[in-house]
Amino acid sequence: MLRILKKVFTSAKDIHDTEIRITQEKPDFKSLKKKNVMMIDMHVHTRFSDSYSRVGKILSKAEKLGIGVAITDHNEIQGVLRASEIKSAVPVIPGIEVGTLEGPHVLVYFTEIFDIIDFYERYIAPFKNADPFTNTSVSIKDLVVSASRYDSLVSVAHPFSHAYTNVPRSIMNGITDPSFFDYVDAVEVLNGAISKNRNKNAAEFAKALHMRYTGGSDSHSLFEIGSIVTCAKAGSISEFLASIKNGRNSVIGKPVGRVKRVPSLAKLSHKHMQYLVPAMCRQMEAYLCGEMDYEETIIAHKIDMIKTEGHHFFTQKIHMPQGWRRENKKSAFKYF
C-alpha cells in the first residue's frame, strides 16, 4: 500500500484513461442526452444535514438539467426519505455519506429504500456523536463490511480532501488500516469541492488500486448541482450501480471554483456551529469522568496535527491500532 501511495503522490501525469472515462470539463447535457446515457450527480446534500437546500428544489433543479441525483447527507437519511415521498421523474439513488471514526468519509449507495433504512438504523444511528454531521464512532472497516451485506455500492469520498478526511494521509499516519479497501467498490475521482489537482490524485489513486470511478458535485447549494455527473447506459438505478461496479461508466465535470463556493461554505459552517459547544462539552465530560483514557483517544494525534499544520480539529473517541508505527509520518507530509 505504501508503495502505491508514493507512486500516486509523485505522479505528475494528467488524468488519462484509454476509454476517456474521466473528463474534467463542464458537462454538455445536450450531447450526453443524445448518447442515451443516465446522468447522475452522485454527491448531493440537503437541509437534513449541513446544507439548506430543500429536497423539492433539488429535484426541480435536477429535472431542469435532465439528470438524476444521489441524496448523500452526512450520517442521515431523512433527505432520502423525503425524496421518496415526492412525485418526480428524476432518478434518485438512496445514499448516505458516513464520517468514520478514523476520519475519512465513505459514500454508500443503495438500490432500495428499505435497505438504506435498515442499514442506517443498525449501523449509523446508534453511533452518531454530538455533532451529527461530522464523524461517527463507526470504524471504517466495520462500516464497509456492514455495507457489503446489502445490495449496495461503496465509494471512498474525496480521498485527497483536506485535514483528517484525507485517506492516504490517514493510512500513512497509522490511523486507518488500508485493508478496508477489500470491501470498497469505487473511489470518488471527481468531487466539486476539491481542487483539480486533488481530483487528479484521486483518479490516479483509484487506478493504482484498480477501483471503479464515481463523481459528484458535493453540492451544499442548488447552483452546484450537476457540476459533476456520473454517466452510464442504464434503465434503472440498479442497472446504473451495476454499470459502475463493472467499470462501464464515465465521470464528467469540474469544481465550480472556490470563490463561487463561498456561500456554500458559509451555510455549511453555520450548520456545524450550533453543535460546536455540545461536541466539545461531551468530549471533555467523557475524559473527566474517566470514560476514556487520554492516550487511547485520537486527541493526542489531533493536537499533534494542530501543532504541525495549524489545522483545527475537534476530537472523537478512537482506539489507536496496536502495533502501528508512525515512522512514515514525516515523509508523508511532503506530499500534501
Coordinates of N, CA and C in Angstrom, one line a residue, residues 135-322:
N135 N -17.9 13.2 12.3 CA -17.6 11.8 12.4 C -18.5 11.0 13.3
T136 N -18.8 9.8 13.0 CA -19.5 8.8 13.8 C -18.4 8.1 14.6
S137 N -18.9 7.2 15.5 CA -17.9 6.3 16.2 C -17.9 4.9 15.6
V138 N -18.2 4.8 14.3 CA -18.1 3.6 13.5 C -16.7 3.5 12.8
S139 N -16.0 2.5 13.0 CA -14.7 2.4 12.3 C -14.9 2.2 10.8
I140 N -14.0 2.6 10.0 CA -14.2 2.5 8.5 C -14.3 1.0 8.1
K141 N -13.5 0.2 8.7 CA -13.6 -1.3 8.4 C -15.0 -1.9 8.7
D142 N -15.5 -1.6 9.9 CA -16.8 -2.1 10.3 C -17.9 -1.5 9.3
L143 N -17.7 -0.3 8.9 CA -18.7 0.4 8.1 C -18.8 -0.3 6.7
V144 N -17.7 -0.5 6.1 CA -17.7 -1.1 4.7 C -18.1 -2.6 4.7
V145 N -17.7 -3.3 5.8 CA -18.1 -4.7 5.9 C -19.6 -4.8 6.1
S146 N -20.2 -3.9 6.9 CA -21.6 -3.9 7.1 C -22.3 -3.5 5.8
A147 N -21.8 -2.6 5.1 CA -22.4 -2.2 3.8 C -22.4 -3.3 2.8
S148 N -21.4 -4.2 2.9 CA -21.3 -5.3 1.9 C -22.3 -6.3 2.0
R149 N -23.1 -6.3 3.2 CA -24.2 -7.2 3.4 C -25.4 -6.9 2.6
Y150 N -25.4 -5.7 2.0 CA -26.6 -5.2 1.3 C -26.3 -5.1 -0.2
D151 N -27.3 -4.9 -1.0 CA -27.2 -4.7 -2.4 C -26.8 -3.2 -2.5
S152 N -25.5 -2.9 -2.4 CA -25.0 -1.5 -2.3 C -23.8 -1.3 -3.1
L153 N -23.4 -0.1 -3.3 CA -22.1 0.3 -3.9 C -21.4 1.2 -2.9
V154 N -20.1 0.9 -2.6 CA -19.3 1.6 -1.6 C -18.3 2.4 -2.3
S155 N -18.2 3.7 -2.1 CA -17.2 4.6 -2.7 C -16.5 5.4 -1.7
V156 N -15.2 5.6 -1.8 CA -14.5 6.4 -0.8 C -14.6 7.9 -1.3
A157 N -15.2 8.7 -0.5 CA -15.4 10.1 -0.8 C -14.1 10.9 -0.8
H158 N -14.0 11.9 -1.8 CA -12.9 12.8 -1.8 C -11.6 12.4 -1.1
P159 N -11.0 11.3 -1.5 CA -9.9 10.7 -0.8 C -8.7 11.7 -0.5
F160 N -8.5 12.7 -1.4 CA -7.4 13.6 -1.2 C -7.9 15.0 -0.7
S161 N -9.0 14.9 0.1 CA -9.5 16.1 0.7 C -8.5 16.6 1.8
H162 N -8.9 17.8 2.4 CA -8.0 18.4 3.4 C -8.2 17.7 4.8
A163 N -7.2 17.9 5.6 CA -7.3 17.5 7.0 C -7.5 16.0 7.3
Y164 N -8.4 15.7 8.3 CA -8.5 14.3 8.7 C -9.3 13.4 7.8
T165 N -9.9 14.0 6.8 CA -10.7 13.2 5.8 C -9.8 12.6 4.7
N166 N -8.5 13.1 4.7 CA -7.6 12.6 3.6 C -7.2 11.2 3.9
V167 N -7.6 10.3 2.9 CA -7.4 8.9 3.1 C -5.9 8.4 3.1
P168 N -5.1 8.8 2.1 CA -3.7 8.4 2.1 C -3.0 8.9 3.3
R169 N -3.3 10.1 3.7 CA -2.6 10.7 4.9 C -3.0 9.9 6.1
S170 N -4.2 9.5 6.3 CA -4.7 8.8 7.4 C -4.0 7.4 7.5
I171 N -3.9 6.8 6.3 CA -3.2 5.5 6.2 C -1.7 5.6 6.6
M172 N -1.1 6.6 6.1 CA 0.4 6.7 6.3 C 0.7 7.2 7.7
N173 N -0.3 7.8 8.4 CA -0.1 8.2 9.8 C -0.4 7.1 10.7
G174 N -0.8 5.9 10.2 CA -1.1 4.8 11.0 C -2.4 4.8 11.7
I175 N -3.3 5.6 11.2 CA -4.7 5.7 11.9 C -5.7 4.8 11.2
T176 N -5.6 4.7 9.9 CA -6.5 3.9 9.1 C -5.9 2.7 8.6
D177 N -6.4 1.5 8.8 CA -5.9 0.2 8.3 C -6.4 0.1 6.8
P178 N -5.4 0.0 5.9 CA -5.8 0.0 4.4 C -6.6 -1.2 4.0
S179 N -6.7 -2.2 4.9 CA -7.4 -3.5 4.5 C -8.9 -3.2 4.2
F180 N -9.4 -2.0 4.7 CA -10.8 -1.8 4.4 C -11.1 -1.7 2.9
F181 N -10.1 -1.4 2.1 CA -10.3 -1.4 0.7 C -10.7 -2.7 0.1
D182 N -10.6 -3.8 0.8 CA -11.1 -5.1 0.3 C -12.6 -5.1 0.1
Y183 N -13.3 -4.2 0.8 CA -14.7 -4.1 0.8 C -15.2 -2.8 0.1
V184 N -14.4 -2.2 -0.7 CA -14.7 -0.9 -1.4 C -14.9 -1.2 -2.9
D185 N -15.9 -0.6 -3.5 CA -16.1 -0.8 -4.9 C -15.5 0.3 -5.8
A186 N -15.5 1.5 -5.2 CA -15.1 2.6 -6.1 C -14.4 3.7 -5.3
V187 N -13.9 4.7 -6.0 CA -13.3 5.9 -5.4 C -13.9 7.1 -6.1
E188 N -14.3 8.1 -5.4 CA -14.8 9.3 -5.9 C -13.7 10.1 -6.6
V189 N -13.6 10.1 -7.9 CA -12.4 10.6 -8.6 C -12.6 12.1 -9.0
L190 N -13.9 12.5 -9.0 CA -14.2 14.0 -9.3 C -15.2 14.4 -8.2
N191 N -14.8 15.4 -7.5 CA -15.6 16.0 -6.4 C -15.6 17.5 -6.6
G192 N -16.8 18.1 -6.5 CA -16.9 19.5 -6.8 C -16.4 20.4 -5.8
A193 N -16.0 19.9 -4.6 CA -15.5 20.7 -3.5 C -14.0 20.6 -3.4
I194 N -13.4 19.9 -4.3 CA -11.9 19.6 -4.3 C -11.3 20.2 -5.5
S195 N -10.0 20.6 -5.3 CA -9.3 21.3 -6.4 C -9.0 20.3 -7.6
K196 N -8.7 20.8 -8.7 CA -8.4 20.0 -9.9 C -7.2 19.0 -9.6
N197 N -6.2 19.5 -9.0 CA -5.0 18.6 -8.7 C -5.3 17.5 -7.8
R198 N -6.1 17.8 -6.7 CA -6.5 16.8 -5.8 C -7.4 15.7 -6.4
N199 N -8.3 16.2 -7.3 CA -9.1 15.2 -8.1 C -8.2 14.4 -9.0
K200 N -7.2 15.0 -9.6 CA -6.2 14.2 -10.4 C -5.6 13.1 -9.5
N201 N -5.2 13.5 -8.3 CA -4.5 12.5 -7.4 C -5.5 11.4 -7.1
A202 N -6.8 11.7 -6.9 CA -7.8 10.7 -6.6 C -8.0 9.8 -7.7
A203 N -7.9 10.3 -9.0 CA -8.1 9.4 -10.1 C -6.9 8.4 -10.3
E204 N -5.7 8.9 -10.1 CA -4.5 8.1 -10.1 C -4.5 7.1 -9.0
F205 N -5.0 7.5 -7.8 CA -5.2 6.6 -6.7 C -6.1 5.5 -7.0
A206 N -7.3 5.8 -7.6 CA -8.3 4.8 -8.0 C -7.7 3.8 -9.0
K207 N -7.0 4.3 -10.0 CA -6.4 3.4 -11.0 C -5.3 2.5 -10.4
A208 N -4.5 3.1 -9.5 CA -3.5 2.2 -8.9 C -4.0 1.1 -8.0
L209 N -5.2 1.3 -7.5 CA -5.9 0.3 -6.6 C -6.9 -0.5 -7.4
H210 N -7.0 -0.2 -8.7 CA -7.9 -1.0 -9.6 C -9.4 -0.8 -9.1
M211 N -9.7 0.4 -8.7 CA -11.1 0.7 -8.2 C -11.9 1.3 -9.3
R212 N -13.2 1.2 -9.2 CA -14.1 1.8 -10.1 C -14.2 3.3 -9.8
Y213 N -14.9 4.1 -10.7 CA -15.0 5.5 -10.5 C -16.4 6.0 -10.2
T214 N -16.5 7.0 -9.3 CA -17.7 7.7 -9.1 C -17.4 9.2 -9.1
G215 N -18.4 10.1 -9.2 CA -18.1 11.5 -9.1 C -19.4 12.3 -8.8
G216 N -19.3 13.4 -8.2 CA -20.5 14.2 -7.8 C -20.1 15.6 -7.4
S217 N -21.0 16.5 -7.4 CA -20.8 17.9 -7.1 C -20.4 18.1 -5.6
D218 N -20.9 17.3 -4.7 CA -20.8 17.5 -3.3 C -21.5 18.9 -3.0
S219 N -22.6 19.0 -3.6 CA -23.3 20.3 -3.5 C -23.9 20.6 -2.1
H220 N -23.8 21.8 -1.7 CA -24.4 22.3 -0.5 C -25.3 23.5 -0.8
S221 N -25.3 23.8 -2.1 CA -26.2 24.9 -2.6 C -26.8 24.4 -4.0
L222 N -27.9 24.9 -4.3 CA -28.6 24.5 -5.6 C -27.8 24.7 -6.8
F223 N -27.0 25.8 -6.9 CA -26.3 26.1 -8.1 C -25.2 25.1 -8.4
E224 N -24.8 24.4 -7.4 CA -23.7 23.4 -7.6 C -24.1 22.1 -8.3
I225 N -25.4 21.8 -8.1 CA -26.0 20.5 -8.6 C -25.7 20.4 -10.1
G226 N -25.2 19.2 -10.5 CA -24.9 18.9 -11.9 C -23.6 19.4 -12.4
S227 N -22.8 20.0 -11.5 CA -21.4 20.4 -12.0 C -20.5 19.2 -12.3
I228 N -20.8 18.1 -11.6 CA -20.1 16.8 -11.9 C -21.2 15.7 -11.9
V229 N -21.1 14.9 -13.0 CA -22.1 13.8 -13.1 C -21.4 12.5 -13.4
T230 N -22.0 11.4 -13.0 CA -21.5 10.1 -13.4 C -22.5 9.6 -14.4
C231 N -21.9 9.0 -15.5 CA -22.8 8.6 -16.6 C -22.6 7.1 -16.9
A232 N -23.8 6.5 -17.3 CA -23.7 5.1 -17.7 C -25.0 4.8 -18.4
K233 N -24.9 3.8 -19.3 CA -26.1 3.4 -20.1 C -26.9 2.4 -19.1
A234 N -28.0 2.9 -18.7 CA -28.8 2.1 -17.7 C -30.3 2.5 -17.8
G235 N -31.2 1.6 -17.5 CA -32.6 1.9 -17.5 C -33.2 2.0 -16.1
S236 N -32.3 1.8 -15.1 CA -32.8 1.8 -13.7 C -31.6 2.1 -12.8
I237 N -32.0 2.4 -11.5 CA -30.9 2.7 -10.5 C -30.1 1.4 -10.3
S238 N -30.7 0.3 -10.3 CA -30.0 -1.0 -10.1 C -29.0 -1.2 -11.2
E239 N -29.4 -1.0 -12.5 CA -28.5 -1.1 -13.6 C -27.4 -0.1 -13.6
F240 N -27.7 1.1 -13.2 CA -26.7 2.2 -13.1 C -25.6 1.8 -12.1
L241 N -26.0 1.3 -10.9 CA -24.9 1.0 -10.0 C -24.2 -0.3 -10.4
A242 N -24.9 -1.2 -11.1 CA -24.2 -2.4 -11.6 C -23.2 -2.0 -12.7
S243 N -23.5 -1.0 -13.5 CA -22.6 -0.5 -14.5 C -21.3 0.0 -13.9
I244 N -21.4 0.8 -12.8 CA -20.3 1.3 -12.1 C -19.4 0.1 -11.6
K245 N -20.1 -0.8 -11.0 CA -19.3 -2.0 -10.4 C -18.6 -2.7 -11.5
N246 N -19.1 -2.7 -12.7 CA -18.5 -3.4 -13.9 C -17.6 -2.5 -14.7
G247 N -17.4 -1.3 -14.2 CA -16.5 -0.4 -14.9 C -17.0 0.2 -16.2
R248 N -18.3 0.2 -16.4 CA -18.9 0.7 -17.6 C -19.6 2.0 -17.4
N249 N -18.8 3.0 -17.0 CA -19.3 4.3 -16.7 C -18.2 5.3 -16.9
S250 N -18.6 6.6 -17.0 CA -17.7 7.7 -17.1 C -18.1 8.8 -16.1
V251 N -17.1 9.6 -15.8 CA -17.4 10.7 -14.8 C -16.9 12.0 -15.5
I252 N -17.9 13.0 -15.5 CA -17.6 14.2 -16.3 C -18.0 15.4 -15.4
G253 N -17.1 16.5 -15.4 CA -17.4 17.7 -14.7 C -16.1 18.3 -14.1
K254 N -16.3 19.4 -13.5 CA -15.2 20.1 -12.8 C -15.8 20.9 -11.6
P255 N -14.9 21.2 -10.6 CA -15.4 22.0 -9.5 C -15.8 23.4 -9.9
V256 N -16.8 23.9 -9.2 CA -17.3 25.3 -9.5 C -16.4 26.4 -9.2
G257 N -15.4 26.1 -8.4 CA -14.4 27.2 -8.0 C -14.6 27.7 -6.6
R258 N -13.5 28.0 -6.0 CA -13.5 28.4 -4.6 C -14.4 29.6 -4.3
V259 N -14.2 30.6 -5.1 CA -15.0 31.9 -4.9 C -16.5 31.7 -5.0
K260 N -16.9 30.9 -6.0 CA -18.3 30.6 -6.1 C -18.9 29.8 -5.0
R261 N -18.0 29.0 -4.3 CA -18.4 28.1 -3.2 C -18.5 28.8 -1.9
V262 N -18.1 30.1 -1.8 CA -18.1 30.8 -0.5 C -19.4 30.8 0.2
P263 N -20.5 31.0 -0.5 CA -21.9 31.0 0.1 C -22.2 29.6 0.7
S264 N -21.8 28.5 -0.1 CA -22.0 27.2 0.4 C -21.2 26.9 1.7
L265 N -19.9 27.4 1.7 CA -19.1 27.1 2.9 C -19.6 27.9 4.1
A266 N -20.2 29.1 3.9 CA -20.8 29.8 4.9 C -22.0 29.1 5.5
K267 N -22.8 28.6 4.7 CA -24.0 27.8 5.1 C -23.6 26.6 5.9
L268 N -22.6 25.9 5.3 CA -22.1 24.7 6.0 C -21.6 25.0 7.4
S269 N -20.8 26.0 7.5 CA -20.2 26.4 8.8 C -21.3 26.7 9.8
H270 N -22.3 27.5 9.3 CA -23.4 27.9 10.2 C -24.1 26.7 10.7
K271 N -24.3 25.6 9.9 CA -25.0 24.4 10.4 C -24.2 23.7 11.5
H272 N -22.8 23.7 11.3 CA -22.0 23.0 12.3 C -21.8 23.8 13.6
M273 N -21.9 25.1 13.5 CA -21.6 25.9 14.7 C -22.5 25.6 15.8
Q274 N -23.8 25.3 15.5 CA -24.8 25.0 16.6 C -24.4 23.8 17.4
Y275 N -23.5 22.9 16.9 CA -23.2 21.7 17.6 C -21.8 21.8 18.2
L276 N -21.1 22.9 18.0 CA -19.7 23.1 18.4 C -19.6 22.9 19.9
V277 N -20.3 23.7 20.7 CA -20.2 23.6 22.2 C -20.6 22.3 22.7
P278 N -21.8 21.8 22.3 CA -22.1 20.4 22.8 C -21.1 19.4 22.5
A279 N -20.5 19.4 21.4 CA -19.5 18.4 21.0 C -18.3 18.5 21.9
M280 N -17.8 19.7 22.1 CA -16.6 19.9 23.0 C -16.9 19.5 24.4
C281 N -18.1 19.8 24.9 CA -18.5 19.5 26.3 C -18.6 18.0 26.5
R282 N -19.2 17.3 25.5 CA -19.3 15.9 25.7 C -18.0 15.2 25.7
Q283 N -17.0 15.7 24.9 CA -15.7 15.1 24.9 C -15.0 15.3 26.2
M284 N -15.1 16.6 26.7 CA -14.4 16.9 28.0 C -15.1 16.1 29.1
E285 N -16.4 16.0 29.1 CA -17.1 15.3 30.2 C -16.6 13.8 30.2
A286 N -16.5 13.2 29.1 CA -16.1 11.8 29.0 C -14.7 11.6 29.5
Y287 N -13.8 12.6 29.2 CA -12.5 12.5 29.7 C -12.4 12.7 31.2
L288 N -13.1 13.7 31.7 CA -13.0 14.0 33.2 C -13.6 12.9 34.0
C289 N -14.7 12.2 33.4 CA -15.3 11.2 34.2 C -14.6 9.8 34.0
G290 N -13.5 9.8 33.3 CA -12.7 8.6 33.2 C -13.3 7.6 32.2
E291 N -14.2 8.1 31.3 CA -14.8 7.1 30.4 C -13.8 6.8 29.2
M292 N -12.8 7.6 29.1 CA -11.8 7.4 28.0 C -10.5 7.8 28.5
D293 N -9.5 7.0 28.2 CA -8.1 7.3 28.5 C -7.5 8.2 27.5
Y294 N -6.9 9.3 28.0 CA -6.3 10.3 27.0 C -5.4 9.7 26.0
E295 N -4.6 8.7 26.4 CA -3.7 8.1 25.5 C -4.4 7.1 24.5
E296 N -5.6 6.7 24.8 CA -6.3 5.8 24.0 C -7.2 6.5 23.0
T297 N -7.2 7.8 23.0 CA -8.0 8.6 22.1 C -7.2 9.2 21.0
I298 N -7.9 9.7 20.0 CA -7.2 10.4 18.9 C -6.8 11.8 19.3
I299 N -7.2 12.3 20.5 CA -7.0 13.6 20.9 C -5.5 14.0 20.8
A300 N -4.6 13.1 21.3 CA -3.2 13.4 21.2 C -2.7 13.5 19.8
H301 N -3.2 12.7 18.9 CA -2.8 12.8 17.5 C -3.3 14.1 16.9
K302 N -4.5 14.5 17.2 CA -5.1 15.7 16.6 C -4.4 17.0 17.1
I303 N -4.0 16.9 18.4 CA -3.3 18.1 18.9 C -1.9 18.2 18.2
D304 N -1.3 17.0 18.0 CA 0.0 17.0 17.3 C -0.2 17.6 15.9
M305 N -1.3 17.2 15.2 CA -1.6 17.7 13.9 C -1.8 19.2 13.9
I306 N -2.4 19.7 14.9 CA -2.7 21.2 15.1 C -1.3 21.9 15.2
K307 N -0.5 21.4 16.0 CA 0.9 22.0 16.2 C 1.7 22.0 14.9
T308 N 1.6 20.9 14.2 CA 2.4 20.7 13.0 C 1.8 21.5 11.8
E309 N 0.5 21.5 11.6 CA 0.0 22.1 10.4 C -0.9 23.3 10.6
G310 N -1.3 23.5 11.9 CA -2.2 24.7 12.1 C -3.7 24.4 11.8
H311 N -4.0 23.1 11.5 CA -5.4 22.8 11.3 C -6.2 22.8 12.6
H312 N -7.4 23.0 12.6 CA -8.2 23.0 13.8 C -9.1 21.8 13.8
F313 N -8.9 20.9 14.7 CA -9.7 19.6 14.8 C -10.5 19.5 16.0
F314 N -11.6 18.8 15.9 CA -12.4 18.5 17.1 C -12.4 17.0 17.3
T315 N -12.3 16.6 18.5 CA -12.0 15.2 18.8 C -13.1 14.2 18.8
Q316 N -12.8 13.0 18.5 CA -13.7 11.9 18.5 C -12.9 10.8 19.2
K317 N -13.7 9.9 19.9 CA -13.0 8.8 20.5 C -12.5 7.7 19.5
I318 N -11.3 7.3 19.7 CA -10.8 6.2 18.8 C -9.7 5.5 19.5
H319 N -9.6 4.2 19.4 CA -8.5 3.4 19.9 C -7.5 3.2 18.8
M320 N -6.3 3.7 19.1 CA -5.2 3.6 18.1 C -4.9 2.1 17.8
P321 N -4.7 1.7 16.6 CA -4.4 0.3 16.3 C -3.1 -0.1 17.0
Q322 N -3.1 -1.3 17.6 CA -1.9 -1.8 18.2 C -0.9 -2.2 17.2

